C-alpha positions as a printed NumPy array, in Angstrom:
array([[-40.76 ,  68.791,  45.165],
       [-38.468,  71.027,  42.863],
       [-39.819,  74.017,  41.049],
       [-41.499,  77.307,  41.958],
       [-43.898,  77.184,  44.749],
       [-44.521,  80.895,  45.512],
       [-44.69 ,  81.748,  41.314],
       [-41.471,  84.478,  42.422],
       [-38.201,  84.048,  41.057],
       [-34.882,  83.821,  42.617],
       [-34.437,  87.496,  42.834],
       [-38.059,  88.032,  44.528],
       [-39.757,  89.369,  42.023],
       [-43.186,  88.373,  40.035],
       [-42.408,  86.217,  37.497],
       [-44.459,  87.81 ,  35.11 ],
       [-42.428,  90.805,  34.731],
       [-44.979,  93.46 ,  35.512],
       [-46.518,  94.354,  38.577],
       [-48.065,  91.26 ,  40.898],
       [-47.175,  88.817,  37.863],
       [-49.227,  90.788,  35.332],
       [-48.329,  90.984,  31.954],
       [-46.72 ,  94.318,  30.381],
       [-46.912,  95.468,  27.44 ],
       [-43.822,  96.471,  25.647],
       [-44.872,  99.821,  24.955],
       [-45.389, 100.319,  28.814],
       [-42.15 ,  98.713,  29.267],
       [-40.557, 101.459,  27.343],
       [-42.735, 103.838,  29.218],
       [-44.146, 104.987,  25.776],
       [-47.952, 105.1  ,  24.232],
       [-47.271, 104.473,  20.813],
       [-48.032, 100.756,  19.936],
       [-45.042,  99.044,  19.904],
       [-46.494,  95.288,  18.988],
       [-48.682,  96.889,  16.735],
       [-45.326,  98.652,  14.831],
       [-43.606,  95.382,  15.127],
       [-46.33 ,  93.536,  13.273],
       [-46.806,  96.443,  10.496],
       [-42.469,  96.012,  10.134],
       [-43.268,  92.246,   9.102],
       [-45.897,  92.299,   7.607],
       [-44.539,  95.096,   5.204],
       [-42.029,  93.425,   3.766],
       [-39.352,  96.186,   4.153],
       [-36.8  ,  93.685,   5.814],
       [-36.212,  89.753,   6.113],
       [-35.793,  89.548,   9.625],
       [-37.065,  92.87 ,  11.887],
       [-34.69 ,  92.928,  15.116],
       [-36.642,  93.26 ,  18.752],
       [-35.292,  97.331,  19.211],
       [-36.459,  98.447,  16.063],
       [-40.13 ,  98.431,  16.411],
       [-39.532, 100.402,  19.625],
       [-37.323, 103.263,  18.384],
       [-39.775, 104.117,  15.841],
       [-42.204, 104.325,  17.999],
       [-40.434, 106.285,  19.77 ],
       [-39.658, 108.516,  17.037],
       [-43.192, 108.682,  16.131],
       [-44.343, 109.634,  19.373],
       [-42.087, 112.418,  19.756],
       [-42.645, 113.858,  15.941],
       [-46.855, 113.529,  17.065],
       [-45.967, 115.536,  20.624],
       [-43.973, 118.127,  18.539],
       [-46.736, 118.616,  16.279],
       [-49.591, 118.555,  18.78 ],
       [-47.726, 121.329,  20.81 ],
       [-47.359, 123.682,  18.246],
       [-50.794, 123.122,  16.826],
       [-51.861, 123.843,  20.531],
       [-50.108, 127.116,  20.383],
       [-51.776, 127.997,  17.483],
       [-55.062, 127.51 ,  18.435],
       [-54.442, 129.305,  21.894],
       [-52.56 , 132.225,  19.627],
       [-56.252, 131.94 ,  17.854],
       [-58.558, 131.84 ,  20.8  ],
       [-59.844, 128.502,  20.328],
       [-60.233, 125.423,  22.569],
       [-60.095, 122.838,  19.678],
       [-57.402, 121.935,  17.287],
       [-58.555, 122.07 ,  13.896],
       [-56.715, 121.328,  10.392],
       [-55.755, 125.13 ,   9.837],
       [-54.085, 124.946,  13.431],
       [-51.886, 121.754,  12.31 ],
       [-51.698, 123.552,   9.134],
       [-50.478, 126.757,  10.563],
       [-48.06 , 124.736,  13.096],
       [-46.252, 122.897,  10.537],
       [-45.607, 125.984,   8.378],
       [-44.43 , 127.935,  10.465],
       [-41.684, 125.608,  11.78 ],
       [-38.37 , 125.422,   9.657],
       [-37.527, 121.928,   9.951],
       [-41.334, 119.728,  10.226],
       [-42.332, 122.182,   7.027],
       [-39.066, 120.575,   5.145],
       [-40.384, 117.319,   6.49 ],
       [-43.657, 117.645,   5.193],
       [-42.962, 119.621,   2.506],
       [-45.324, 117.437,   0.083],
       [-47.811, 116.665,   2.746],
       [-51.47 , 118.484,   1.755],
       [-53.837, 118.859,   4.651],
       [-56.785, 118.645,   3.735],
       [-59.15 , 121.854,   4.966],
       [-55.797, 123.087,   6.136],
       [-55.83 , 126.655,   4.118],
       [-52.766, 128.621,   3.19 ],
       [-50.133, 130.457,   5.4  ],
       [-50.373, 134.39 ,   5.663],
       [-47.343, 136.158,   4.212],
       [-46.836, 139.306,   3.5  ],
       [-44.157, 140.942,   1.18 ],
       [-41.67 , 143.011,   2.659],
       [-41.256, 145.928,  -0.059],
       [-45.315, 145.686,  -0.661],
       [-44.488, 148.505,  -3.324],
       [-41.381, 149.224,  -5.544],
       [-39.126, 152.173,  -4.069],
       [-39.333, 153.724,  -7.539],
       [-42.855, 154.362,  -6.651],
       [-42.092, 156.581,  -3.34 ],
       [-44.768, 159.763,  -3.4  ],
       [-43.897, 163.039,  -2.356],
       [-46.259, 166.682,  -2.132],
       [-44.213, 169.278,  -3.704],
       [-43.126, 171.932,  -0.439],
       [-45.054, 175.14 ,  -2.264],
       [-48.667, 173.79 ,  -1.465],
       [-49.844, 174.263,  -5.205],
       [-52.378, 171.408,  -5.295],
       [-52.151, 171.277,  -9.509],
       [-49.246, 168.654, -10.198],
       [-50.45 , 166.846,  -6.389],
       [-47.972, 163.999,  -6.643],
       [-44.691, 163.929,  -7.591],
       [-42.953, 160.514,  -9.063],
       [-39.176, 160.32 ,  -7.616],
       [-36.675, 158.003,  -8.359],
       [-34.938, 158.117,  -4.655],
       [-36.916, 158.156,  -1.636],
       [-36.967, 161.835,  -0.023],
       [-34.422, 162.846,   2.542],
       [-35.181, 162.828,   5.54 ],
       [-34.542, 166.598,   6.301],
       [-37.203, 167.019,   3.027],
       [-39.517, 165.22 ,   5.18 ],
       [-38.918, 167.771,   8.428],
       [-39.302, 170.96 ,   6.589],
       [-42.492, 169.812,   4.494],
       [-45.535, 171.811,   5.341],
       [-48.057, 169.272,   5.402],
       [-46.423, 167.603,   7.986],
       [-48.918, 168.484,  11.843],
       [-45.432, 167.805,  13.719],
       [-41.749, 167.876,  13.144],
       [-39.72 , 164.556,  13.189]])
């Protein structure tokens, strides 16, 4: 009578793999939640490589799990910077960005009912374009074009000013 009895290897465990002799998935294996059969299939069926080796189908998941984590945390941010309990486009939108190196990744990348990002200039108006009120309170010429913003002793001595600076 040679063989297993007991269905436990030599070293006592399951022979299975998993727990009690169940079958594990390789994504569990890897302790990840991306699909790492499913990837594996996609690789071959694709027809990006000849052969597709065993590890490669689990480092892009892994990759992809961690780039969908990033994103999902930031887009969480944003909607909790915006009050709201659900992430929406504009939050993903917003999250990607904002974010130096994910908006160089997806530079191209249009989301749909995503919007646009704020921005706002930081000269909004030329400094050729600085008004002044002239220091003898005659209202006729009101506002003075200068080519140099004032001084900022011209400011302090200005009568229209309620307080000194």
């Amino acid at each position: 009578m040679s063989g297993k009895v007991s269905g436990k290897s030599k070293s006592g465990k399951a022979a299975g793999g998993g727990v009690d002799g169940k079958a594990q998935s390789r994504s569990s294996k890897a302790g990840l939640q991306f699909p790492v059969g499913r990837i594996h299939r996609l690789l071959k069926k694709g027809n990006y490589a000849q052969r597709v080796g065993a590890g490669a189908p689990v480092y892009l998941a892994a990759v992809l799990e961690y780039l969908a984590a990033e994103i999902l945390e930031l887009a969480g941010n944003a909607a909790r910077d915006n009050k709201k309990h659900r992430i929406v486009p504009r939050h993903l939108q917003l999250a990607i960005r904002n974010d130096e190196e994910l908006g160089k990744l997806l530079g191209s990348v249009v989301i749909s009912q995503g919007g646009v990002v704020p921005h706002v200039g930081v000269h909004p108006c030329p400094p050729s374009s600085v008004l002044t009120l002239p220091s003898d309170r005659s209202f006729a010429p009101a506002i003075q074009h200068r080519k140099e913003a004032p001084k900022s002793n011209e400011l302090a001595s200005s009568p229209y000013l309620s307080h000194p600076m």
